[in-house]
CSV table of C-alpha atoms in Angstrom, one decimal:
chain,number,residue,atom,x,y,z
E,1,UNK,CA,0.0,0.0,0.0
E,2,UNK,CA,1.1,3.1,-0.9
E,3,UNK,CA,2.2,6.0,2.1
E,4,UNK,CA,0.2,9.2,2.0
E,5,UNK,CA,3.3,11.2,1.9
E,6,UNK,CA,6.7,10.4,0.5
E,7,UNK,CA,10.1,12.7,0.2
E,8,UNK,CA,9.9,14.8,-2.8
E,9,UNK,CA,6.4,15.4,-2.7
E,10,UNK,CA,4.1,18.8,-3.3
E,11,UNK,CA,1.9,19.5,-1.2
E,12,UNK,CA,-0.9,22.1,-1.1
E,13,UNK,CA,-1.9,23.6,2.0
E,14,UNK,CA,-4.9,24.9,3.3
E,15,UNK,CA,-4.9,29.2,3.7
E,16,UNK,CA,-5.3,29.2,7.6
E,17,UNK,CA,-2.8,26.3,8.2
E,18,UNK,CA,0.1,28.8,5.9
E,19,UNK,CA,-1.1,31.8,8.1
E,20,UNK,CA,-0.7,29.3,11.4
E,21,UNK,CA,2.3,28.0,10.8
E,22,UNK,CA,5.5,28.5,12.2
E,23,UNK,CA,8.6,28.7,10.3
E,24,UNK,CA,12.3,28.9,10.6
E,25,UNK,CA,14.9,30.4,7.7
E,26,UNK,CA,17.7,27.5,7.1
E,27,UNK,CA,20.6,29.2,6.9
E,28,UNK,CA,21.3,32.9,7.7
E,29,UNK,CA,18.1,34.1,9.0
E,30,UNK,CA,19.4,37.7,9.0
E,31,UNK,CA,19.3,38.1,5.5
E,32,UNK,CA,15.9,38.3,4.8
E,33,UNK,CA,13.5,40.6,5.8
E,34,UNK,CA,9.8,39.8,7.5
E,35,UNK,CA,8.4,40.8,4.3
E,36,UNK,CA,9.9,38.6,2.0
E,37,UNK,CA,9.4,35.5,4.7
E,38,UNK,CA,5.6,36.7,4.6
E,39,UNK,CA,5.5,36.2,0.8
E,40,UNK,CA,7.3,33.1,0.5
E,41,UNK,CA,5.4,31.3,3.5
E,42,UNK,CA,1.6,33.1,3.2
E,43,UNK,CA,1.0,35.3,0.4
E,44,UNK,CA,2.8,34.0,-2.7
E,45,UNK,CA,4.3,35.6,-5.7
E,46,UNK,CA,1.7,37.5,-7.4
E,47,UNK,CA,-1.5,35.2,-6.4
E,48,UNK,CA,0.9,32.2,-7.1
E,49,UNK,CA,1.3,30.1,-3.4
E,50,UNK,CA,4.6,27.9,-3.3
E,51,UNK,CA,3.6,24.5,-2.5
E,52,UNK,CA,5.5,22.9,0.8
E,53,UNK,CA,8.3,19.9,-0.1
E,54,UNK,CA,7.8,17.0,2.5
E,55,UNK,CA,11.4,16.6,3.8
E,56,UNK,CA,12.8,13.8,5.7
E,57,UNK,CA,10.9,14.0,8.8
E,58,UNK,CA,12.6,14.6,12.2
E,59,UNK,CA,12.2,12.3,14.8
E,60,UNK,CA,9.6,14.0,17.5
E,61,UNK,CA,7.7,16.0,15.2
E,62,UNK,CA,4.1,16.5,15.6
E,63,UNK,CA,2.3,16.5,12.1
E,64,UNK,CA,4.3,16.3,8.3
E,65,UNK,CA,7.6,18.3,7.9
E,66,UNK,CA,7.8,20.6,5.0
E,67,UNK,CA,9.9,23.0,3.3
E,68,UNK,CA,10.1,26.1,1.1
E,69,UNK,CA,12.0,27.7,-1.4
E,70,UNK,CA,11.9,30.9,-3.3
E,71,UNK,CA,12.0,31.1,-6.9
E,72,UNK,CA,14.2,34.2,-6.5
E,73,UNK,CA,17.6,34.7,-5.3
E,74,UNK,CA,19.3,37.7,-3.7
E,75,UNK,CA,23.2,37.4,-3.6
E,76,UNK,CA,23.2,33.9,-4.8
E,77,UNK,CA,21.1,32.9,-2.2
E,78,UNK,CA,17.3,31.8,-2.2
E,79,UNK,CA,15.0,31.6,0.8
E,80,UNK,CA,14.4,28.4,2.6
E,81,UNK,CA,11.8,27.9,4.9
E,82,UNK,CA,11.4,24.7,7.2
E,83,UNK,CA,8.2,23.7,9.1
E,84,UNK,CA,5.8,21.2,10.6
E,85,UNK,CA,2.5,21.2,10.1
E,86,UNK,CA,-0.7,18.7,10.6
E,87,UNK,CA,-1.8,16.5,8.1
E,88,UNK,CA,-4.9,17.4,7.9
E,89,UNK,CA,-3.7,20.8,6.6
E,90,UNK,CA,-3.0,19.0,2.8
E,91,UNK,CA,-5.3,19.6,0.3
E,92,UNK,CA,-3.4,18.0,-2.6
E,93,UNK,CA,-0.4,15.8,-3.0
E,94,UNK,CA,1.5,15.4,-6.2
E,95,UNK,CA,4.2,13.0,-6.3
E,96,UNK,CA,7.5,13.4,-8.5
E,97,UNK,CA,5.5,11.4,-11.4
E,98,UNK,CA,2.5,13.0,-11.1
E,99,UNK,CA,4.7,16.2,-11.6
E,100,UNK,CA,6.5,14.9,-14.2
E,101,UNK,CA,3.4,14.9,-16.3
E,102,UNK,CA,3.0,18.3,-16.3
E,103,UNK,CA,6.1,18.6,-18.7
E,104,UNK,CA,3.5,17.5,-21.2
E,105,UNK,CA,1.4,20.5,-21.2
E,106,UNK,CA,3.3,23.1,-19.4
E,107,UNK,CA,5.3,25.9,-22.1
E,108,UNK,CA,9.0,24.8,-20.7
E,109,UNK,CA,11.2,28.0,-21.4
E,110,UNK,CA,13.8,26.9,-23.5
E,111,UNK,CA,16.6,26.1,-20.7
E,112,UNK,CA,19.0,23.5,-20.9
E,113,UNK,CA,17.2,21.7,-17.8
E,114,UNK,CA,14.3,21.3,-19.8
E,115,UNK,CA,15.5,19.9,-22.8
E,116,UNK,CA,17.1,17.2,-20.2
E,117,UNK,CA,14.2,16.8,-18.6
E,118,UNK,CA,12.1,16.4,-22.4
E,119,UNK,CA,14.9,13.6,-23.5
E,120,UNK,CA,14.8,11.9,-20.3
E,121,UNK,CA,11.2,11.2,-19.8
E,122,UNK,CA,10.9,10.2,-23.6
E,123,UNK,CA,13.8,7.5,-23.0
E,124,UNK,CA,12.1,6.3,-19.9
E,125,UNK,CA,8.9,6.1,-21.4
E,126,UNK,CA,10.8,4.5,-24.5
E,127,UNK,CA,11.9,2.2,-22.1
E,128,UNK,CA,8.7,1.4,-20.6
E,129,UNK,CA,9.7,3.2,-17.0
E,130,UNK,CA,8.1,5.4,-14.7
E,131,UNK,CA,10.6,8.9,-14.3
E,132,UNK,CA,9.4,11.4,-12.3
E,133,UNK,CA,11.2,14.8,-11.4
E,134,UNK,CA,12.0,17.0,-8.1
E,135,UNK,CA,13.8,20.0,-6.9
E,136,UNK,CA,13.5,23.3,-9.0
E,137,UNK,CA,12.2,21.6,-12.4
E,138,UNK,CA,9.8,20.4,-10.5
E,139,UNK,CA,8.7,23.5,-8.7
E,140,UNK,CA,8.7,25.5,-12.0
E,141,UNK,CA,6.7,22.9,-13.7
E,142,UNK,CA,4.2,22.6,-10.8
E,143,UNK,CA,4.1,27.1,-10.2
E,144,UNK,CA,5.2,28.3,-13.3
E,145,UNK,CA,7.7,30.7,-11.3
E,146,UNK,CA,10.8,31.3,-12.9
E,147,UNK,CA,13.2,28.6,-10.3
E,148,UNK,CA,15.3,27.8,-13.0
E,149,UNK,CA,18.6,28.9,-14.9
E,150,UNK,CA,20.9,28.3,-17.4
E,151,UNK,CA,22.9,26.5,-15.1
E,152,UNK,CA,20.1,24.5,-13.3
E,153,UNK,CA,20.8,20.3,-12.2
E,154,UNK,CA,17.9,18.2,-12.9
E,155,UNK,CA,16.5,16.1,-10.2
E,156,UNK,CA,15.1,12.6,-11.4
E,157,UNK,CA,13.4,10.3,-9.3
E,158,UNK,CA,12.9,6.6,-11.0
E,159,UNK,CA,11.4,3.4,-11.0
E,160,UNK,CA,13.0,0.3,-11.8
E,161,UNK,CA,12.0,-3.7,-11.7
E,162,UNK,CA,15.4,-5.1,-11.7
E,163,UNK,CA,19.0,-4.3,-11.9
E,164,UNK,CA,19.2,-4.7,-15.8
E,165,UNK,CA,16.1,-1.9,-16.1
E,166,UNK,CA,18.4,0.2,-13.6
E,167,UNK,CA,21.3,-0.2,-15.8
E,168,UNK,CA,19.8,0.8,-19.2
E,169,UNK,CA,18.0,4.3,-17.5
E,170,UNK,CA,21.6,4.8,-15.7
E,171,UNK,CA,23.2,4.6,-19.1
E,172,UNK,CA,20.4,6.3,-20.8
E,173,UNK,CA,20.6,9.0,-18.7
E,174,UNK,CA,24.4,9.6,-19.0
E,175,UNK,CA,23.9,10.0,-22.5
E,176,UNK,CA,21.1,12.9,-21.9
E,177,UNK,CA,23.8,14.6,-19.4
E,178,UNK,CA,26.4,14.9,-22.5
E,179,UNK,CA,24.0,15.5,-25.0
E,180,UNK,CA,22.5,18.6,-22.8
E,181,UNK,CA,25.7,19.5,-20.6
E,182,UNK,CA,23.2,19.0,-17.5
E,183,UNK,CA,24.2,17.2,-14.6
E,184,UNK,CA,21.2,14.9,-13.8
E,185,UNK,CA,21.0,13.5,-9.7
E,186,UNK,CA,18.6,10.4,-10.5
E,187,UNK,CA,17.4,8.2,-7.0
E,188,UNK,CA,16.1,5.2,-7.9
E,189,UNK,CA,12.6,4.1,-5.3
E,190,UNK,CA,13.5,1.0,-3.1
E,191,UNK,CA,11.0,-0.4,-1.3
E,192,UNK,CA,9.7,1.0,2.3
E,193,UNK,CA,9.7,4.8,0.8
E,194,UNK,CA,13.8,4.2,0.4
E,195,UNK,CA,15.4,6.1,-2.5
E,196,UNK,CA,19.4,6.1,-3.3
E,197,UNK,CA,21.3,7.8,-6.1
E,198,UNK,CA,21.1,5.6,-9.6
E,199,UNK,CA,24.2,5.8,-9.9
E,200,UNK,CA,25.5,4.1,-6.7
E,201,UNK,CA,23.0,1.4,-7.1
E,202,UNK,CA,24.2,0.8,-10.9
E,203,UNK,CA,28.2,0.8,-9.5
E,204,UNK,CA,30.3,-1.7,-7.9
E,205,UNK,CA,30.5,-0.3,-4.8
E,206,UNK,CA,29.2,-3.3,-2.3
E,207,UNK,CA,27.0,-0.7,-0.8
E,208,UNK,CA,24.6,1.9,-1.7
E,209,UNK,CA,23.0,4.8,0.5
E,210,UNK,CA,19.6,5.5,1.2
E,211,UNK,CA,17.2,8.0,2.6
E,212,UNK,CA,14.0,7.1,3.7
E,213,UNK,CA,11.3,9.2,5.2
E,214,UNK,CA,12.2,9.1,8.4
E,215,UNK,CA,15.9,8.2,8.3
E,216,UNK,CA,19.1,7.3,6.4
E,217,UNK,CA,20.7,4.1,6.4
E,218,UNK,CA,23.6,2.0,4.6
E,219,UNK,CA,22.3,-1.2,2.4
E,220,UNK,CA,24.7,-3.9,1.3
E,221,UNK,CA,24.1,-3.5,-2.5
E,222,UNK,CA,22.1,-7.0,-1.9
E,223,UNK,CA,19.9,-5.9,0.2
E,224,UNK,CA,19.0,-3.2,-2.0
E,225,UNK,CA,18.8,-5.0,-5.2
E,226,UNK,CA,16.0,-6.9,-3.2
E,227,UNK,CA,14.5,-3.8,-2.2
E,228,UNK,CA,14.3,-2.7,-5.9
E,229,UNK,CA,12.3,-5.7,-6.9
E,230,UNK,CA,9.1,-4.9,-5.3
């Protein structure tokens, strides 16, 4: 059965819960002002509300832990906001995939990250795979704010039955990040809501990494070729 919430995850939130919420800066709180908090957290970007990121949740916490990000930066920097906040607050939920589909319909400005992100859901889905996306494609896809750059990473998330499967999307993948000149950060889903980098599952190291909703945790590269075949 399927979790309500998993890492990577959108999540819309109900008016009164943003305006409840408390929320702490990660980094230098000192450079932003109340104002710009405000509009991030409550008020949005011109009507347009930035939907919460369900982070890796921290042991204690009462309700779903959540995070924020500008689409704009100010000395290199953009605003990150963490929280907590209940459940019950969620209105909608759109996983990676789910966002990933928006690339169908959505008018991508013509950045380097997109043309990535266009060749690697069109290999997947040659491939018969399921490819989703996260970070700041995904945030641009799902707000049509401007998060991206000409130097924006694209963050894959992807869904393999088997180590050969693995292996072609690694490869395929590769071939998208020299073809575009974008470095591409794939996880591939493990079972239990783990995820660890495609790469590291598809090497020889004897041991992969992985991050899970609650915690993070070192497979043997056996156990997690068993995870992956769900």
């Amino acid at each position: 059965m399927k979790a309500l919430f998993r890492r990577h995850d959108l999540v819309t939130l109900t008016a009164s819960a943003r305006r409840a919420m408390a929320v702490e800066v990660v980094g230098d709180a000192k450079a932003w002002s109340e104002e710009e908090i405000r509009e991030l957290a409550v008020d949005g970007f011109d009507g347009v509300l930035v939907p919460g990121i369900v982070r890796r949740q921290e042991q204690g916490a009462e309700g779903l832990c959540v995070g924020f990000s500008s689409p704009f930066r100010k000395d290199g920097m953009r605003l990150r906001l963490s929280s907590c906040v209940p459940r019950s607050a969620v209105t909608l939920v759109r996983d990676p995939y789910q966002v990933a589909g928006l690339a169908r319909t959505a008018m991508l400005r013509p950045l380097p990250v997109f043309d990535a992100l266009s060749r690697a859901l069109r290999f997947a889905r040659g491939q018969g795979l399921a490819c989703g996306v996260f970070g700041s494609a995904a945030l641009e896809l799902a707000t049509g704010l401007p998060y991206c750059d000409g130097t924006s990473d694209l963050d894959l998330l992807v869904r393999c039955e088997g180590s050969d499967e693995a292996q072609r999307l690694h490869e395929g993948l590769l071939d998208v990040e020299e073809r575009t000149g974008v470095r591409i950060d794939a996880e591939i889903e493990l079972e239990g809501g783990w995820a660890a980098k495609l790469g590291e599952f598809c090497s020889d190291s004897g041991s992969v990494l992985a991050k899970g909703f609650n915690d993070v945790r070192l497979f043997s590269k056996e156990e997690a070729v068993v995870m992956n075949h769900r």
